[in-house]
mmCIF file of C-alpha atoms and ligand atoms in Angstrom:
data_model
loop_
_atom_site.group_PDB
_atom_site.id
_atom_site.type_symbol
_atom_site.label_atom_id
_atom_site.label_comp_id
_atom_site.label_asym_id
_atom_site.label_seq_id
_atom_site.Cartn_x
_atom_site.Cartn_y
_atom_site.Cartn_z
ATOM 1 C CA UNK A 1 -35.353 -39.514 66.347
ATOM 2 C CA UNK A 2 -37.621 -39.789 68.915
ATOM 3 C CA UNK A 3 -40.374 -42.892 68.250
ATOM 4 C CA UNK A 4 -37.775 -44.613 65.797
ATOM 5 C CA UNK A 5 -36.678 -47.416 68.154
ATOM 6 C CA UNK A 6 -32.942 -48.443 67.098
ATOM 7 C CA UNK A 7 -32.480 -50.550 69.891
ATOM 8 C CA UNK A 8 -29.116 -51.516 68.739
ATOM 9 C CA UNK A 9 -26.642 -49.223 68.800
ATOM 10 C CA UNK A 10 -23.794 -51.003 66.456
ATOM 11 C CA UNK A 11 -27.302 -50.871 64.033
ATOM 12 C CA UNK A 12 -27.559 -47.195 64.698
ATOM 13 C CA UNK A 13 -23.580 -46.413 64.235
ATOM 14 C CA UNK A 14 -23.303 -48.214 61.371
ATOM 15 C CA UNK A 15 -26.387 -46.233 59.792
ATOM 16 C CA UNK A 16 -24.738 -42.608 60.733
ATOM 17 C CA UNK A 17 -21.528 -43.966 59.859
ATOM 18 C CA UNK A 18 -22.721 -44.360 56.442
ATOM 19 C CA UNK A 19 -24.427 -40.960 56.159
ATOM 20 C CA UNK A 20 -20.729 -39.450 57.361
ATOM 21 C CA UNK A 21 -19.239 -41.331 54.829
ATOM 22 C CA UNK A 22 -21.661 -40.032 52.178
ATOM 23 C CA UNK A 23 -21.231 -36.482 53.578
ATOM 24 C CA UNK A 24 -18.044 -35.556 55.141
ATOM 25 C CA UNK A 25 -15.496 -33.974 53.157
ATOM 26 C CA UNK A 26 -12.933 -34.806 55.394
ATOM 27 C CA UNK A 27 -11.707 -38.487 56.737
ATOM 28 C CA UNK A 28 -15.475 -39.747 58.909
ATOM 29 C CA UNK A 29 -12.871 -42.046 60.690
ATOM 30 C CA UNK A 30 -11.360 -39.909 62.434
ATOM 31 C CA UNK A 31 -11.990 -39.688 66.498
ATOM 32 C CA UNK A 32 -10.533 -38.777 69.390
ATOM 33 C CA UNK A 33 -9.350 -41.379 71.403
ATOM 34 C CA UNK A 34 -9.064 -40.838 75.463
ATOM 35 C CA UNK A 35 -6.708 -42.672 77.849
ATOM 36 C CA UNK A 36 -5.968 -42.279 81.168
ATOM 37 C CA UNK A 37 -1.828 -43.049 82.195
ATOM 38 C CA UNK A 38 -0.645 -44.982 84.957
ATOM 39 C CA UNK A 39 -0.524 -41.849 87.217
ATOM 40 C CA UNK A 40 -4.030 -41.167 86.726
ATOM 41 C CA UNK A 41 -3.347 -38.291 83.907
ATOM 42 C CA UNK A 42 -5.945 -38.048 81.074
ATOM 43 C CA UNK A 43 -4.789 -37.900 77.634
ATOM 44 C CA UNK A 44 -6.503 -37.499 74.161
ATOM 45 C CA UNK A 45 -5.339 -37.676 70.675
ATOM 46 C CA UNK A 46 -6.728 -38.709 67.323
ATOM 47 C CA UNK A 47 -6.621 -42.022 66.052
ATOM 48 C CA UNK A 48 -8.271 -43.601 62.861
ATOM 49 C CA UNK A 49 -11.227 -46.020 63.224
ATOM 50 C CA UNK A 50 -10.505 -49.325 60.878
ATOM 51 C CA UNK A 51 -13.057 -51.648 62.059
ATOM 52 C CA UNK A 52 -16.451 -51.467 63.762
ATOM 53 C CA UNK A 53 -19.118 -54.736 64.932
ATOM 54 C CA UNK A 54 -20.627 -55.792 67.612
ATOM 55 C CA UNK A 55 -17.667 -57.240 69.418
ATOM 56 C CA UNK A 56 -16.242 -53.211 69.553
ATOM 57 C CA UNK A 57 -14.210 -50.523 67.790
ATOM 58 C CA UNK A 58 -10.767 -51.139 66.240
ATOM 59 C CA UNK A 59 -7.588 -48.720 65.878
ATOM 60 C CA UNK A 60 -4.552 -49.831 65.140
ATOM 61 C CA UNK A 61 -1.113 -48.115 66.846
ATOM 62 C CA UNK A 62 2.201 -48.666 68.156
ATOM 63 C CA UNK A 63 2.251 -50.790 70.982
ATOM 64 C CA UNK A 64 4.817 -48.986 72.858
ATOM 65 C CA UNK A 65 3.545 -45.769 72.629
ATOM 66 C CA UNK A 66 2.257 -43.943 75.503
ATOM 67 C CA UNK A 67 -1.720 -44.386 74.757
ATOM 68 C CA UNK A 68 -1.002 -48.208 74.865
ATOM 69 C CA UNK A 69 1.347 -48.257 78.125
ATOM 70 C CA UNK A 70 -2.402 -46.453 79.495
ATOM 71 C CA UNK A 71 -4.720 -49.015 77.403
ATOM 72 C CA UNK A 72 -2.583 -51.966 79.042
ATOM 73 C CA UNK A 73 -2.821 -50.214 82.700
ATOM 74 C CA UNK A 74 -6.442 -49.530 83.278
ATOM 75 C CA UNK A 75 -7.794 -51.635 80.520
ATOM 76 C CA UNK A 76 -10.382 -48.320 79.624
ATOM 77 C CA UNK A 77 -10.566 -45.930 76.937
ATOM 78 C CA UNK A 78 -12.967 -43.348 75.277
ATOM 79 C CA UNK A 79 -13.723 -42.469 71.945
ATOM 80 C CA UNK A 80 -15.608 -39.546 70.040
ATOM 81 C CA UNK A 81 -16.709 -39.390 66.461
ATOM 82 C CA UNK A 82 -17.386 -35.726 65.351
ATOM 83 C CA UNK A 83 -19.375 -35.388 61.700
ATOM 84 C CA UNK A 84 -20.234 -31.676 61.475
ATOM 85 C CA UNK A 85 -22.232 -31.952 58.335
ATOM 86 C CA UNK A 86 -24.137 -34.335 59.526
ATOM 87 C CA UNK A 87 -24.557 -32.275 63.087
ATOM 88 C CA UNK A 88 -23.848 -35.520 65.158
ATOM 89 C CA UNK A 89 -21.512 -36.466 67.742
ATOM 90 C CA UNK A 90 -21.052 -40.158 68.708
ATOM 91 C CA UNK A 91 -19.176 -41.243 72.442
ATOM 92 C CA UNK A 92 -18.093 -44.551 72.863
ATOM 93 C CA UNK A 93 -16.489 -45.424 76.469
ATOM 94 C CA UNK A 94 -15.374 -49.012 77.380
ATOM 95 C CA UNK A 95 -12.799 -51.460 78.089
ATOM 96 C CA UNK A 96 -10.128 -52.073 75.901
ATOM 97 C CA UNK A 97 -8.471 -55.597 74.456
ATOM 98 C CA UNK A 98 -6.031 -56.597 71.901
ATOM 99 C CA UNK A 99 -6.898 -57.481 68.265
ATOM 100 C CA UNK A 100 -5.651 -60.763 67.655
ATOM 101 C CA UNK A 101 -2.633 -61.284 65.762
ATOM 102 C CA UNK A 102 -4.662 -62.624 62.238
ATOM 103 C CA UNK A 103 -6.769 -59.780 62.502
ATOM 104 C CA UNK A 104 -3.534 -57.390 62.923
ATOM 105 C CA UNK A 105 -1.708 -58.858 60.268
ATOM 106 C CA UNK A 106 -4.467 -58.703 58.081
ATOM 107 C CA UNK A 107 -5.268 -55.533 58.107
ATOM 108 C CA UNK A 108 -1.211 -54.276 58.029
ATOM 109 C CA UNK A 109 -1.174 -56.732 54.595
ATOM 110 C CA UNK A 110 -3.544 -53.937 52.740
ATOM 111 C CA UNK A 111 -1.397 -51.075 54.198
ATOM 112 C CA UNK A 112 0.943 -49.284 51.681
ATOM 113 C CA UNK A 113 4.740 -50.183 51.815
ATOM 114 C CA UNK A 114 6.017 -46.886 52.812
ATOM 115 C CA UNK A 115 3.177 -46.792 55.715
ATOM 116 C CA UNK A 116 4.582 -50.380 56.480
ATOM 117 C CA UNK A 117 7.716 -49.320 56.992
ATOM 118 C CA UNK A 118 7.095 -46.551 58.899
ATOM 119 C CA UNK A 119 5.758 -48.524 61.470
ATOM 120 C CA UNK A 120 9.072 -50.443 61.803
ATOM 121 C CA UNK A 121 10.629 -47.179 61.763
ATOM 122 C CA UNK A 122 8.865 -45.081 64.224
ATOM 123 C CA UNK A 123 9.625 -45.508 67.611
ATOM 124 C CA UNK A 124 6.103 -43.653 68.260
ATOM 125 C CA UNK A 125 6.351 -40.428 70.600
ATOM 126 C CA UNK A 126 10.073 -40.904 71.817
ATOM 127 C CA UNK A 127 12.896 -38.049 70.977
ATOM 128 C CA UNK A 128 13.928 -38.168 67.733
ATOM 129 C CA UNK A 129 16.926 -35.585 67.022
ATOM 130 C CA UNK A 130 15.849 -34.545 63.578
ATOM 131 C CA UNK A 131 14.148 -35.678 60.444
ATOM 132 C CA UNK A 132 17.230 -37.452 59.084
ATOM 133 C CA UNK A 133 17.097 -40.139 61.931
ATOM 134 C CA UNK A 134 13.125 -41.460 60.956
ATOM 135 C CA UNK A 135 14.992 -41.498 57.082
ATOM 136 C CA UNK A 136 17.754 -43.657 58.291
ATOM 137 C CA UNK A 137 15.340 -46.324 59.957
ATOM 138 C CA UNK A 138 13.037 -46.205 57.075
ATOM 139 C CA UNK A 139 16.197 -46.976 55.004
ATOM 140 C CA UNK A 140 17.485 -49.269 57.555
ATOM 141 C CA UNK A 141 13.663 -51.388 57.418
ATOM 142 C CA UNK A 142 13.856 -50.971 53.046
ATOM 143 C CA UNK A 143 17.100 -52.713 53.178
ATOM 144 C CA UNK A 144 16.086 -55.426 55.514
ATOM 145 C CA UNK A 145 12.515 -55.976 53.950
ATOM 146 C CA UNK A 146 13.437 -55.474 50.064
ATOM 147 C CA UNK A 147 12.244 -58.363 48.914
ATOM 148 C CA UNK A 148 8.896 -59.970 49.682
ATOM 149 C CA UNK A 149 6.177 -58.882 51.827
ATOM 150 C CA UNK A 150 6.951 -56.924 54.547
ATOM 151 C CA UNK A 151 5.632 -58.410 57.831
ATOM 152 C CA UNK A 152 3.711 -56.493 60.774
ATOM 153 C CA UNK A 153 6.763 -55.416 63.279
ATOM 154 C CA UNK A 154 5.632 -57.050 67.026
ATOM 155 C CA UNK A 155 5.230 -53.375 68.442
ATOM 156 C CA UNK A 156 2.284 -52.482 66.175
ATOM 157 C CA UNK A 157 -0.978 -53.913 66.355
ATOM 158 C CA UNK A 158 -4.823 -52.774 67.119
ATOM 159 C CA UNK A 159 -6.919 -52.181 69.848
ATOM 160 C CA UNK A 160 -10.616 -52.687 70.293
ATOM 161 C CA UNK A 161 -12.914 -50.690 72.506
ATOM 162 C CA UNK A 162 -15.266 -52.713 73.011
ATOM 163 C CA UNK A 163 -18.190 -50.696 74.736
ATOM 164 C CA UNK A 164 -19.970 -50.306 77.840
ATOM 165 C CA UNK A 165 -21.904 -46.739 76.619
ATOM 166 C CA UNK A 166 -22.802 -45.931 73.316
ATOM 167 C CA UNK A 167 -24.228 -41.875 72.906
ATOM 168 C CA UNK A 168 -25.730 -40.549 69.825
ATOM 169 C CA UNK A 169 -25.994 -37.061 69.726
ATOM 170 C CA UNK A 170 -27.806 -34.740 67.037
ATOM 171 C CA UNK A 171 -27.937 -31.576 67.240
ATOM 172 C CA UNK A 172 -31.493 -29.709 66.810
ATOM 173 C CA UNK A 173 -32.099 -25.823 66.581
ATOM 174 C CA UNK A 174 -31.640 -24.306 70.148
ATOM 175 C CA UNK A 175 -29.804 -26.498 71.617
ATOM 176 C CA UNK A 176 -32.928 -28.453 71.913
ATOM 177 C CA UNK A 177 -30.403 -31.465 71.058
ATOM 178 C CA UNK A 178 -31.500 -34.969 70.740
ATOM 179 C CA UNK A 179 -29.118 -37.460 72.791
ATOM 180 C CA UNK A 180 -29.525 -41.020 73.167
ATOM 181 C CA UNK A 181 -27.139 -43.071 75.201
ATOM 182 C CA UNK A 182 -27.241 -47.082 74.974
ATOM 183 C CA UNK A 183 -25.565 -48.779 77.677
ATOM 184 C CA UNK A 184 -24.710 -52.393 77.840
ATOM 185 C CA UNK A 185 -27.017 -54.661 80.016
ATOM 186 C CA UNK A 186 -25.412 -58.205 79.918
ATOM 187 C CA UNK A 187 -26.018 -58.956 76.004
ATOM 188 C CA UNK A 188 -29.147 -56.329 75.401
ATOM 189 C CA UNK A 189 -28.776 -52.472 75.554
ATOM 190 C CA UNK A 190 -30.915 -50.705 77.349
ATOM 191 C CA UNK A 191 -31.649 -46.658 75.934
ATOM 192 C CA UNK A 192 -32.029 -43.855 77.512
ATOM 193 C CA UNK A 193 -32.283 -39.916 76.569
ATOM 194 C CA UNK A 194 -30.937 -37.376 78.057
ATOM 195 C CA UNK A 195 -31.577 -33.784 78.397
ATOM 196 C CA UNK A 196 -28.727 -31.934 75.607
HETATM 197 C C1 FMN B 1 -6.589 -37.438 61.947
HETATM 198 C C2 FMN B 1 -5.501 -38.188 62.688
HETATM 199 C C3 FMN B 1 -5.518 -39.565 62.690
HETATM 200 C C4 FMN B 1 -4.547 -40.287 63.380
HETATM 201 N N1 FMN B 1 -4.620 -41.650 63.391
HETATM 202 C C5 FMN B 1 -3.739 -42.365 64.130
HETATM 203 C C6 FMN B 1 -3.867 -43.788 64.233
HETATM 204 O O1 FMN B 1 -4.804 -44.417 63.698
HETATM 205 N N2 FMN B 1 -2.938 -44.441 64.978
HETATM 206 C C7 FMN B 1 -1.913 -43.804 65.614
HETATM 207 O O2 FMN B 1 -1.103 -44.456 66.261
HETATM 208 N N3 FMN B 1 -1.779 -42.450 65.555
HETATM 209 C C8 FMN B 1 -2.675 -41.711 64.824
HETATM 210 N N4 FMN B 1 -2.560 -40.351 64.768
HETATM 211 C C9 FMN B 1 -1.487 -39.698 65.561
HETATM 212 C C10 FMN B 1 -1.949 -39.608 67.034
HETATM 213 O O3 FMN B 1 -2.899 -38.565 67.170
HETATM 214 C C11 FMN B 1 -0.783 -39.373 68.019
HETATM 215 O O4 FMN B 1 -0.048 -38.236 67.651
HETATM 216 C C12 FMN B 1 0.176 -40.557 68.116
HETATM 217 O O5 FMN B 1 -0.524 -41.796 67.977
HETATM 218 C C13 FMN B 1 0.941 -40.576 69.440
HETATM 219 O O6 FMN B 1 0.034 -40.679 70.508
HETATM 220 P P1 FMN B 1 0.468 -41.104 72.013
HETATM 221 O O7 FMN B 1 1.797 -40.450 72.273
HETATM 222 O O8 FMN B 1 -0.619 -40.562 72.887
HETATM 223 O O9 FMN B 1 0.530 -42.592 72.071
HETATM 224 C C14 FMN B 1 -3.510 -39.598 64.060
HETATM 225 C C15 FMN B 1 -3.495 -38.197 64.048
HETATM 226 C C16 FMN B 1 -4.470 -37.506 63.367
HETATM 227 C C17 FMN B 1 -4.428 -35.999 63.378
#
């Protein structure tokens, strides 16, 4: 990598994000998404990644679920983008804002029904006493959406990281690793590497 100057990193994500979509027998949008709660406790989960560009990185969740109560406190989240075939690793870290509500309900309009309903249903990471109460509100949204289109519920929409630090990381025999971190400089990135 060394000598091939990407000197912009969506460029360079959307180029390995090809490969890993080429390669990677399982889903290459899957990452791991970092948020820190009110109380200062980090948390990490997976989400999917939807939507990448220059303005950031797009997931979509429920809005009342704990990862966005931490997205709307400190505004900052992390993500990493694991392809082993490919041997590369990919850290994104930044602030976080809301996808607009076009964008949301856009992307909810190409979901599947069931998955649409599901978000009306789920009351994400709270209690739920058994199976047969997620059935009953999945019911409970059928009946109330059978006919026509069903529309994106308020509580579920996306968020964009939009990044400060982009890292590219490949591994090499060794652990003679090549990393390359990008970090935002007003509207240019400036590059760096770093020893693995
Ligand atoms: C591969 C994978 C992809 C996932 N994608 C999403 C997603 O895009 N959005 C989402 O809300 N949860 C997704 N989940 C579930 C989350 O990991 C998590 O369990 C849930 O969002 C609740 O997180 P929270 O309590 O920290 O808010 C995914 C889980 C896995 C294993």
């Amino acid at each position: 990598m060394y000598g091939m100057a990407v000197l912009d990193p969506i460029v360079q994500f959307h180029e390995w994000f090809a490969e890993a979509q080429a390669t990677e027998p399982h889903d290459p949008t899957a990452m791991s998404l970092a948020t820190v709660s009110p109380d200062g406790r980090p948390s990490v989960r997976m989400v999917l990644l939807k939507h990448a560009d220059s303005r950031g990185f797009v997931f979509y969740t429920n809005l009342q679920s704990p990862k966005s109560v931490a997205l709307r406190s400190n505004h900052r989240g992390a993500l990493c983008l694991h392809w082993p075939k490919l041997e590369r690793q990919v850290r994104i870290d930044g602030v976080v804002e809301s996808v607009k509500g076009e964008e949301a309900d856009a992307y909810f309009a190409t979901r599947p029904r069931l998955s649409q309903l599901g978000a009306w249903a789920s009351r994400q990471s709270q209690p739920m006493a058994g199976r047969f109460e997620l059935e009953r509100e999945v019911a409970l949204v059928a009946a109330r959406f059978a006919v026509g289109a069903v529309p994106r519920p308020p509580h579920w929409s996306g968020w964009r990281v939009v990044p400060e630090q982009i890292e590219f990381w490949h591994q090499r025999a060794f652990r003679h690793h090549d990393r390359q971190r990008f970090t935002r400089d007003g509207e240019l990135w400036r590059d760096e590497w770093l020893f693995p």
